[in-house]
Short mmCIF file of C-alpha atoms in Angstrom, two decimals:
data_model
loop_
_atom_site.label_atom_id
_atom_site.label_comp_id
_atom_site.label_asym_id
_atom_site.label_seq_id
_atom_site.Cartn_x
_atom_site.Cartn_y
_atom_site.Cartn_z
CA MET A 25 8.20 -6.11 -23.37
CA ALA A 26 6.97 -9.77 -23.36
CA ALA A 27 8.23 -10.99 -26.76
CA PRO A 28 5.25 -12.47 -29.42
CA ILE A 29 4.80 -16.20 -29.91
CA THR A 30 2.67 -17.62 -32.27
CA ASP A 31 1.93 -21.22 -30.47
CA ASN A 32 -1.35 -22.30 -28.67
CA THR A 33 0.69 -23.11 -25.18
CA VAL A 34 -0.50 -20.29 -22.99
CA ILE A 35 -2.91 -21.16 -20.77
CA ASP A 36 -6.27 -18.73 -21.50
CA ALA A 37 -8.27 -17.53 -18.32
CA PRO A 38 -11.19 -20.66 -17.78
CA ILE A 39 -8.00 -23.44 -17.85
CA ALA A 40 -5.89 -20.93 -15.43
CA GLN A 41 -8.76 -20.43 -13.15
CA ALA A 42 -9.07 -24.28 -12.57
CA ASP A 43 -5.22 -24.56 -11.35
CA THR A 44 -5.18 -24.10 -7.81
CA ALA A 45 -1.83 -22.94 -7.51
CA ILE A 46 -2.72 -19.24 -9.18
CA THR A 47 -3.51 -17.27 -6.58
CA SER A 48 -3.70 -13.78 -8.00
CA ILE A 49 -6.04 -12.47 -10.41
CA GLU A 50 -3.31 -11.04 -12.87
CA ASN A 51 -2.55 -14.76 -13.60
CA LEU A 52 -6.71 -15.33 -15.16
CA VAL A 53 -7.32 -12.64 -17.17
CA THR A 54 -6.10 -11.69 -20.76
CA LEU A 55 -4.96 -8.39 -21.87
CA THR A 56 -5.34 -5.94 -24.32
CA SER A 57 -2.74 -4.63 -25.80
CA GLN A 58 -3.34 -0.64 -23.95
CA GLN A 59 -3.95 -2.83 -20.69
CA TYR A 60 -0.82 -4.60 -20.77
CA GLN A 61 0.96 -1.70 -21.67
CA LEU A 62 -1.15 0.43 -18.44
CA GLY A 63 0.60 -2.23 -16.59
CA ALA A 64 3.37 -1.85 -17.12
CA LEU A 65 3.80 2.16 -17.37
CA ILE A 66 2.67 2.23 -13.79
CA LEU A 67 5.20 -0.64 -12.31
CA MET A 68 8.35 1.51 -13.96
CA VAL A 69 6.97 5.16 -13.14
CA SER A 70 6.60 3.80 -9.21
CA TYR A 71 10.13 2.02 -9.48
CA GLY A 72 11.22 5.00 -10.68
CA ALA A 73 10.10 7.34 -8.72
CA PHE A 74 11.34 5.93 -6.06
CA PHE A 75 15.02 5.50 -7.18
CA ALA A 76 14.96 9.26 -8.26
CA PHE A 77 14.25 10.45 -5.05
CA ILE A 78 17.61 8.77 -3.39
CA LEU A 79 19.67 11.14 -3.78
CA PHE A 80 17.64 14.44 -3.25
CA PHE A 81 16.86 12.61 0.48
CA LEU A 82 20.48 12.07 1.04
CA MET A 83 21.41 15.78 0.25
CA SER A 84 18.59 17.13 2.33
CA ALA A 85 20.09 15.69 5.63
CA GLN A 86 23.06 18.39 5.19
CA SER A 87 21.13 20.72 5.96
CA LEU A 88 19.28 19.78 9.07
CA ALA A 89 19.82 19.59 12.56
CA PRO A 90 21.98 16.69 13.44
CA ARG A 91 18.91 15.32 15.59
CA TYR A 92 17.02 15.21 12.48
CA ARG A 93 19.61 13.73 9.31
CA LEU A 94 17.98 10.21 9.92
CA VAL A 95 15.09 10.93 8.86
CA PRO A 96 15.97 11.62 5.46
CA ILE A 97 18.85 9.05 5.41
CA LEU A 98 15.47 6.42 6.06
CA SER A 99 13.96 7.80 3.68
CA ALA A 100 16.58 7.29 1.19
CA VAL A 101 16.83 3.79 2.30
CA VAL A 102 13.06 3.32 1.92
CA MET A 103 13.22 4.40 -1.63
CA ALA A 104 16.13 1.69 -2.56
CA SER A 105 14.07 -0.70 -1.09
CA ALA A 106 10.70 0.03 -2.71
CA GLY A 107 12.46 0.73 -6.07
CA LEU A 108 13.58 -2.97 -6.32
CA SER A 109 10.93 -4.48 -5.38
CA LEU A 110 8.91 -2.76 -7.75
CA LEU A 111 11.48 -3.32 -10.37
CA GLN A 112 11.14 -7.04 -9.69
CA GLU A 113 7.23 -6.93 -9.99
CA PHE A 114 7.95 -5.32 -13.55
CA SER A 115 10.03 -7.72 -14.26
CA LEU A 116 7.67 -10.44 -13.59
CA TRP A 117 4.89 -8.52 -15.50
CA GLU A 118 6.87 -8.77 -18.42
CA ARG A 119 7.77 -12.29 -18.41
CA SER A 120 4.04 -13.25 -16.94
CA TYR A 121 2.36 -12.33 -20.40
CA ALA A 122 2.65 -13.34 -23.68
CA PHE A 123 1.31 -11.59 -27.08
CA VAL A 124 -0.82 -13.77 -28.29
CA ASP A 125 -3.24 -12.90 -31.51
CA GLY A 126 -3.14 -9.24 -30.84
CA VAL A 127 -3.82 -9.73 -27.03
CA TYR A 128 -1.47 -10.50 -24.02
CA ARG A 129 -2.53 -13.77 -22.04
CA PRO A 130 -1.03 -15.15 -18.57
CA GLN A 131 1.39 -17.77 -18.78
CA VAL A 132 0.61 -19.67 -16.11
CA GLU A 133 3.21 -22.34 -17.10
CA SER A 134 5.93 -20.63 -16.79
CA GLU A 135 5.27 -17.60 -14.66
CA ILE A 136 3.12 -16.71 -12.49
CA PHE A 137 2.73 -12.66 -11.33
CA SER A 138 2.67 -12.08 -7.73
CA ASN A 139 1.86 -9.18 -5.48
CA ALA A 140 3.78 -10.78 -2.93
CA TYR A 141 6.72 -8.78 -3.42
CA ARG A 142 5.22 -6.22 -2.55
CA PHE A 143 4.01 -7.23 1.01
CA GLY A 144 7.25 -8.25 1.87
CA ASN A 145 9.01 -5.12 0.95
CA TRP A 146 6.35 -3.44 3.39
CA THR A 147 7.56 -5.73 5.66
CA ILE A 148 10.92 -4.16 5.56
CA THR A 149 9.74 -0.65 5.02
CA VAL A 150 6.74 0.36 7.16
CA PRO A 151 8.70 -0.25 10.16
CA ILE A 152 11.29 2.14 9.00
CA LEU A 153 8.42 4.97 7.78
CA LEU A 154 7.05 5.02 11.35
CA THR A 155 10.46 5.34 13.12
CA GLN A 156 11.01 8.13 10.69
CA LEU A 157 7.65 9.76 12.48
CA ALA A 158 8.61 9.16 16.17
CA ILE A 159 12.26 10.64 15.14
CA ALA A 160 10.50 14.04 12.97
CA MET A 161 8.39 14.24 16.15
CA GLY A 162 11.74 15.27 18.04
CA LEU A 163 10.92 12.94 21.03
CA ARG A 164 14.28 11.54 23.25
CA GLN A 165 16.12 8.87 22.21
CA SER A 166 14.31 5.91 24.40
CA ASP A 167 10.48 7.72 23.15
CA VAL A 168 11.90 7.07 19.99
CA GLN A 169 12.83 3.66 20.04
CA ARG A 170 9.90 2.88 22.45
CA ARG A 171 7.06 4.22 20.17
CA SER A 172 8.88 2.92 17.03
CA TRP A 173 8.31 -0.52 18.29
CA ARG A 174 4.82 -0.10 19.11
CA MET A 175 4.25 1.11 16.13
CA ALA A 176 6.05 -1.50 14.12
CA VAL A 177 4.61 -4.58 15.72
CA PRO A 178 1.23 -4.12 14.51
CA GLY A 179 2.27 -2.77 11.64
CA VAL A 180 4.21 -5.98 10.63
CA LEU A 181 1.42 -8.04 11.70
CA MET A 182 -1.46 -6.17 9.37
CA ILE A 183 1.30 -6.98 7.21
CA TRP A 184 2.01 -10.90 7.19
CA THR A 185 -2.02 -11.43 7.76
CA GLY A 186 -2.63 -9.23 4.74
CA LEU A 187 0.01 -11.23 2.81
CA TYR A 188 -1.96 -14.31 3.95
CA GLY A 189 -4.74 -13.59 3.06
CA GLN A 190 -4.40 -11.92 -0.24
CA PHE A 191 -3.59 -15.78 -1.27
CA GLY A 192 -7.65 -16.11 -1.31
CA ALA A 193 -7.77 -13.62 -3.96
CA VAL A 194 -9.14 -16.07 -6.42
CA GLY A 195 -12.48 -18.16 -5.64
CA ASP A 196 -13.90 -18.41 -2.46
CA PHE A 197 -13.64 -15.20 -1.07
CA SER A 198 -13.74 -16.66 2.89
CA HIS A 199 -9.96 -16.76 2.77
CA LEU A 200 -9.62 -13.77 1.82
CA ASN A 201 -12.16 -11.60 3.97
CA LEU A 202 -10.81 -13.64 7.53
CA TRP A 203 -8.01 -12.95 7.37
CA GLY A 204 -8.48 -9.33 5.70
CA VAL A 205 -10.52 -8.25 8.82
CA ILE A 206 -8.09 -9.56 11.74
CA SER A 207 -5.32 -7.57 9.08
CA SER A 208 -7.52 -4.35 9.76
CA ILE A 209 -7.51 -5.10 13.54
CA PHE A 210 -3.95 -4.89 13.38
CA PHE A 211 -3.94 -1.46 11.26
CA LEU A 212 -6.64 -0.01 13.71
CA TRP A 213 -4.03 -0.74 16.51
CA LEU A 214 -1.56 0.74 14.14
CA ILE A 215 -3.37 4.43 14.14
CA LEU A 216 -3.86 4.35 17.67
CA GLU A 217 0.15 4.28 17.93
CA VAL A 218 0.24 6.60 15.33
CA ARG A 219 -1.66 9.13 16.98
CA GLN A 220 -0.42 9.10 19.94
CA THR A 221 3.09 9.44 19.14
CA LEU A 222 1.91 12.50 17.01
CA ILE A 223 0.18 14.08 19.72
CA ALA A 224 3.50 13.37 21.81
CA GLY A 225 5.21 14.94 19.27
CA MET A 226 3.22 18.29 19.48
CA ASN A 227 4.05 18.82 22.66
CA ASN A 228 7.67 20.13 22.64
CA THR A 229 7.06 21.40 18.57
CA PRO A 230 7.66 25.20 18.10
CA ASP A 231 4.00 26.61 17.93
CA ILE A 232 3.94 27.49 14.57
CA LEU A 233 4.56 24.17 13.33
CA LYS A 234 1.89 22.26 15.68
CA PRO A 235 -0.57 22.14 12.94
CA TRP A 236 1.96 19.72 10.74
CA PRO A 237 1.23 16.74 12.84
CA ASN A 238 -2.59 17.02 12.93
CA ASN A 239 -2.11 17.23 9.20
CA LEU A 240 0.01 14.36 9.37
CA TRP A 241 -2.91 12.45 10.92
CA TRP A 242 -5.19 12.89 8.40
CA PHE A 243 -2.80 12.43 5.58
CA PHE A 244 -1.76 8.85 7.11
CA LEU A 245 -5.17 7.75 7.69
CA ALA A 246 -6.10 8.41 3.66
CA THR A 247 -2.79 7.66 2.04
CA TRP A 248 -2.43 4.09 3.77
CA GLY A 249 -6.10 3.64 4.15
CA LEU A 250 -5.68 3.18 -0.36
CA TYR A 251 -4.02 -0.17 1.09
CA PRO A 252 -7.06 -2.03 2.56
CA LEU A 253 -9.24 -1.09 -1.06
CA ALA A 254 -6.50 -2.25 -3.36
CA TYR A 255 -6.90 -5.60 -1.42
CA ALA A 256 -10.20 -5.99 -1.50
CA LEU A 257 -11.07 -4.86 -5.14
CA PRO A 258 -10.53 -8.82 -6.53
CA GLN A 259 -14.03 -8.68 -4.97
CA LEU A 260 -15.60 -6.79 -7.43
CA GLY A 261 -14.51 -9.19 -10.66
CA THR A 262 -12.16 -11.39 -12.01
CA THR A 263 -11.62 -8.26 -14.90
CA ALA A 264 -9.13 -6.66 -16.38
CA GLU A 265 -9.64 -3.36 -15.26
CA ILE A 266 -9.97 -5.02 -12.07
CA VAL A 267 -6.01 -5.80 -12.57
CA VAL A 268 -5.05 -2.85 -13.77
CA ALA A 269 -7.08 -0.93 -11.25
CA ARG A 270 -5.34 -2.47 -8.34
CA GLN A 271 -2.58 -2.32 -9.71
CA GLY A 272 -2.61 1.68 -10.19
CA ILE A 273 -4.38 2.18 -6.47
CA TYR A 274 -1.30 0.03 -5.36
CA ALA A 275 1.43 2.08 -6.93
CA LEU A 276 -0.37 5.53 -5.75
CA ALA A 277 -0.66 4.18 -2.17
CA ASP A 278 3.31 3.22 -2.29
CA ILE A 279 4.18 7.01 -3.91
CA MET A 280 2.08 8.57 -1.52
CA THR A 281 3.00 6.70 1.90
CA LYS A 282 6.69 6.37 1.29
CA LEU A 283 7.88 9.49 -1.36
CA VAL A 284 5.27 12.30 -0.90
CA PHE A 285 5.56 10.92 2.89
CA GLY A 286 8.97 10.83 2.72
CA LEU A 287 8.87 14.96 1.39
CA ILE A 288 6.62 16.06 4.14
CA LEU A 289 9.30 14.94 6.90
CA ALA A 290 11.77 16.10 5.42
CA ARG A 291 10.11 19.66 4.96
CA PHE A 292 9.22 19.30 8.29
CA VAL A 293 12.50 18.30 10.29
CA LEU A 294 14.02 21.27 7.67
CA ARG A 295 12.13 24.11 9.28
CA ARG A 296 11.89 22.53 12.67
CA SER A 297 15.46 22.71 12.61
CA ALA A 298 15.39 26.76 11.59
CA PHE A 299 12.83 27.00 14.32
CA GLU A 300 14.90 25.43 16.79
CA GLY A 301 17.78 27.67 15.72
CA TYR A 302 20.02 25.34 13.30
CA MET A 303 21.26 28.33 11.03
CA PRO A 304 21.75 26.03 8.15
CA ALA A 305 18.63 24.97 8.05
CA ALA A 306 17.15 28.64 8.20
CA ASP A 307 19.69 29.25 5.48
CA ALA A 308 18.24 26.21 3.10
CA MET A 309 14.38 27.78 3.96
CA ALA A 310 13.11 29.63 1.28
CA PRO A 311 11.78 32.40 2.81
CA ALA A 312 13.99 31.59 5.88
CA PRO A 313 12.27 32.07 8.78
CA GLU A 314 12.13 35.44 9.97
CA LYS A 315 12.05 35.34 13.66
CA PRO A 316 13.23 31.83 14.40
CA ASN A 317 12.65 33.03 18.20
CA THR A 318 10.06 29.88 20.00
CA GLY A 319 12.39 29.28 22.69
CA GLY A 320 15.15 27.40 21.59
CA PRO A 321 18.34 27.97 21.88
CA GLY A 322 19.11 30.74 19.06
CA LEU A 323 20.95 30.49 16.00
CA ARG A 324 23.94 28.82 15.31
CA ARG A 325 25.97 27.65 12.73
CA ALA A 326 26.78 24.30 11.83
CA PRO A 327 29.82 22.80 14.07
#
């Protein structure tokens, strides 16, 4: 927690707003103690959740057919990367405010809070998440590589244009909106590629599991769609409520698109392994499938 101070060196919101180097509304508003603590709690719970599931995903790989084991392993990599990024955000949040006269004021002369670390982390994790999806769909290796690239390119372009655009979150919103529209175009390209990957995966998915790709499609739309909402939120006002709400939406989106998405894929590939005849996966399921016979090669023990 930021240490209390008693001098008047902290810049207040109106003064900070005049500083053209400020590009985030978090550096322009004064927070009450409750708002400051809530923002810190949101960031702490976020990085704590990611770190907590690293071992779970690594252990999950043991029960899967060899072709699917990389899915939870990549989830563990995403957990570590996202956790470290949000730990940095949490540390920066603590250093960016000082307790003065019963409220928390931004210390723009010494520390400036930025959401840019999130965008940097997304540049790493988004291609990994999309590769996981292609692997989980049971595509051939050549198709996994091709479709991963086709999804990763618009994904990274979406992030980078959004990163450039978010520097316009203060003052004139024309920069924010222009690059937000450009980023949204790449997002539409991305969701079309995701849809095609899911359709391709349904062709060789056991009949009993065919609803999963369609449900994943709607989950993808609902959760990834939270990011544009948080991106545009500063236009509703430079207030403490917007600051906390934006951190909350970003955190919810990160947890849903990374942690919950990873759990869904882990469960999906476990069931897929079992119905394709891999006995350790069938043993791990509770209850195990009664007839894991969908045209696969019959149950077999791990080598």
